[in-house]
DNA sequence: CCCCCCCC
């Protein structure tokens, strides 16, 4: 899939994003729908009433701030680095709040947050992404701050949704996302000609659905919203002061200069981030960290320079202490990863609705990624255990055992947890691999070449890459008649390339290829890409047919699907250069599909 | 073989 160039977009896009800015100090609490509509000219959501259910109301029992995720409190949420256990998240959030209060309500800077964590505990947890067009706004939190992200991807729809999904479908889908941990990937930050900031995601997967307690806990505590008006105009790159990994947690470097503490005058009084029901832990309106309209010279973050602007391309599982500190993306070629609209189909695959079978979706979702962290069993907060991951063998697609099959749930979790969540509509994940035979042999022992070395002049090649993004099947009517196709964006350690499957190849491979998994690919054709439509950082693109060989790789640990280089926390987003790409994992507090946007 | 969305 062709990373599209930065979408400088549509007016509506910019408008939507403008909502992130300033006045959007609304707390993540879903109880404040109006906040989203402050622009009378925009009709962003279906209707306030449908969203007014605060997650907490749905899970009254979990409202207490002391409530902790029941199970596996010591386990990291799926896809989080092993150091990031729930206990850590909670502890970290508490420390962050304490620091915030100590600072008189000012949001701790990234630097300060880093200092709250143990040297080896990454304090930046997320991976985020967004799109444009038919936007969707998701309010997420990383435990420290929260923000709204716009996405054109519709929420994973419940089974039986009609093809243009009905409002009810969308609402149900939106509700189902509350309390989910999602992976929002390939976030693109761009600036429109009019100066608006666009934050778009190309990947959206539900990793876990059992995090209501954590989400509620986060919601019960006021956290500053991170708005994005303060995105640097041009690639401002924080001075790479070597990350200060080790600061004893207790010592809050309150000394850290907080320019932020002086919110620009323009800041709306609304600054009180969470006017809502939860009494502010005591932080002054000043807390409103990001004066919207006037992009602070670089808000708190400025104080916390994000070290190396050029993060390592690949990250060692845990050695990288503070991925967050790396604003890798800043080094990204602008526009290299433009927003890409996700189709509903994809969303469905990532639906939070679980199947009755209660598959360990978390594990499924993370499979691949978690493997990067030896010793970490993929698991979510609770009961869902990681399915025994079959000894990484060369698994032939289509011949997997049921268990393996489970693991394949694409990114997706898609099964709904029966346990008391409001999302109870189980429905099977789409895109399950078929049970067909492919007669392909494992190629684990085969040698493969790096994607970057692939050219039209390489005779017989085998590549080993992760399906970073799988597009939807598109029907078309070309000169040779109708056809169908889908694209995937393949990625390996240091390269990427787009591949296309046409017609019969679609039928054969579409369901086999799953986003996030690593495969050996052979038998495809290489041709120069058309830079007009393909923006991957590769001069060529691939085409596979039904006779090609594609076999899942035994392990994808060396090809991180979530590059730590791109990991940032929410606050880190604003520090990114325009056109940079970042990743983060956050908890969805609220998810509201946008019904329509009326541009004035 | 497409190429939708953005740019050229």
PDB file of C-alpha atoms (C1' of nucleotides) in Angstrom, chain A residues 4-5 7 474 485 498 527 532, chain B:
ATOM      1  CA  UNK A   4       0.167   8.495   0.334  1.00  0.00           C
ATOM      2  CA  UNK A   5       1.695  11.766   0.520  1.00  0.00           C
ATOM      3  CA  UNK A   7      -2.877  14.847   2.723  1.00  0.00           C
ATOM      4  CA  UNK A 474     -11.127  -3.103  -4.960  1.00  0.00           C
ATOM      5  CA  UNK A 485      -7.195  -6.193  -6.662  1.00  0.00           C
ATOM      6  CA  UNK A 498       4.073  -2.266  -2.110  1.00  0.00           C
ATOM      7  CA  UNK A 527       8.327  -3.531 -11.813  1.00  0.00           C
ATOM      8  CA  UNK A 532       2.249   9.020  -8.792  1.00  0.00           C
TER       9      UNK A 532
ATOM     10  C1'  DC B   1      -3.841  -5.397 -14.979  1.00  0.00           C
ATOM     11  C1'  DC B   2      -4.785  -0.643 -10.225  1.00  0.00           C
ATOM     12  C1'  DC B   3      -3.841   4.070  -9.171  1.00  0.00           C
ATOM     13  C1'  DC B   4      -9.418   5.479  -4.851  1.00  0.00           C
ATOM     14  C1'  DC B   5      -7.476   9.566  -1.537  1.00  0.00           C
ATOM     15  C1'  DC B   6      -2.816  13.672  -1.840  1.00  0.00           C
ATOM     16  C1'  DC B   7       1.219  15.655  -4.456  1.00  0.00           C
ATOM     17  C1'  DC B   8       3.994  16.064  -9.047  1.00  0.00           C
TER      18       DC B   8
END
